[in-house]
Amino acid sequence: MIVILDFGSQFTRLIARRFRELNAFSMILPSNAPLEEILKLEPKAIVLSGGPNSVYDTDAPKPSAGVLELAMPILGICYGMNFLAQHLGGKVEAATVREYGKSVLSSYAGTLFKGIEGEFVAWMSHGDGVKSIPSHCSITCSTTDTAIAGFENLELQRFGIQFHPEVVHTPKGALVLENFLEIAGVTRDWTAEHIVDELIADIRNKVGSDKVMLAVSGGVDSSTLALLLQKAIGTQLTAVFVDHGLLRLNERSEVETALANADLRVVDASKPFLSALEGVSDPESKRKIVGREFIRVFEREARALESQGYRWLAQGTLYPDVIESAGGIGAANIKSHHNVGGLPDDLKFELLEPFRLLFKDEVREIAKVLGLPDAIRLRHPFPGPGLSIRILGDITPEKIDILQRVDAIFISGLKEWNLYDAVWQALAVLTPVRSVGVMGDGRTYSYLVALRAVTSIDGMTADWARLPHDFLEFVSNKIVNAVPEVNRVVYDITSKPPATIEWE
């Protein structure tokens, strides 16, 4: 296995994900994980992640004593490269020219680049650089602005790269990581079937004979978790679907139909949710309110079934939810997700989150192994807070109704034009902006809605989908004709970063 030490990069989990894609098991530990804890895992190699700090800062994070002296391959990425270079006697300082985004290596060679040919596009995100390499090391790659973009010491098996091989914007990055696995001699047997076996064993070990209540949304994550938990603990599981009044059009009936064979309790909690959200415009407050109200619903359901003694609340939480809620070491709080940063302090359940370290595509592969129908398995992600974070400003029943109709037209249009499976996620946003329009020779003053569709692999980064202009014209005309409260439609062409996929 590979141990990845997390120095606070937003991309740390992507490193683990890329290794898993290469069928190599990997685990992430804090940057200062004790040497004894690392050795217990018997890793074949260690990776030092990127991070927001400078290695020459007095409070810069660093590995525990003895870690960098281990007799095994160590790869440093970005901050990790700088730290490794400094540790070995090199010099690191603020770069004269910072590099953010796409770059092309002007030269590359060395063990990590074995078998790689042609142009090498690399994704950079650094303001510091190695100014002089340690003794007995050789430079392995450069860019026009960064003379030392990589180095290696074959005797010590130490490797550093300034770019991020883990992001999709470094197309040949997987080949670099594959070469590192070959150097480390890692067994590559990490598959969806293996993950399912491991998760079932972990769940049974953790839960024992306790009862588990599962929060079901009808999406791929919670539906897959329902199948996994049924396989792991059987009748100890009760699934609860909460209609919080912020669902898409007809979604409740679709969920009930899709999970007709499951032990499913449906709770209509729209009144308390909408009452709690009344007059609230701040997106962070919305998320926290939704998280709190969800827990209150499950607590009420647990009391109703008190004789059965529910100890655990299961959620389909994924890693992107965690890292954007500041789940990583030193990571910035992008936004609190309702099921992570939005949970109340007085939570009366213990959380069971088997997918917390997994990405959406890994869950979809697990769903395939468990036999989840493709209609749910390949469904676009939908946020737990629902339409509350797609209505900018305060929330009213009227606005929910408007957005439900707009969203239904957009999504059904994508399916009609065979575009639905070509995008990672598509959504409509109701803005507080009103504009003047003309309909039937009369003046209108109605809402502006924004449509957004993105392509992605893991949700950590995303690009706006290049939907055909004819389709955008079709769906825009249909919206303004079918939803009289809307007279203007715009299309969001912003990538992530700098934006997030959702607007709030």
PDB file of C-alpha atoms in Angstrom, residues 417 468-479:
ATOM      1  CA  TRP A 417     -31.442  15.466 -26.804  1.00  0.00           C
ATOM      2  CA  PRO A 468     -24.975  22.696 -28.452  1.00  0.00           C
ATOM      3  CA  HIS A 469     -26.274  26.197 -29.123  1.00  0.00           C
ATOM      4  CA  ASP A 470     -29.386  24.727 -30.738  1.00  0.00           C
ATOM      5  CA  PHE A 471     -30.153  22.884 -27.508  1.00  0.00           C
ATOM      6  CA  LEU A 472     -29.635  25.981 -25.357  1.00  0.00           C
ATOM      7  CA  GLU A 473     -31.965  27.907 -27.648  1.00  0.00           C
ATOM      8  CA  PHE A 474     -34.527  25.102 -27.449  1.00  0.00           C
ATOM      9  CA  VAL A 475     -34.501  24.830 -23.667  1.00  0.00           C
ATOM     10  CA  SER A 476     -34.450  28.617 -23.140  1.00  0.00           C
ATOM     11  CA  ASN A 477     -37.504  29.088 -25.353  1.00  0.00           C
ATOM     12  CA  LYS A 478     -39.300  26.255 -23.611  1.00  0.00           C
ATOM     13  CA  ILE A 479     -38.613  27.704 -20.149  1.00  0.00           C
TER      14      ILE A 479
END
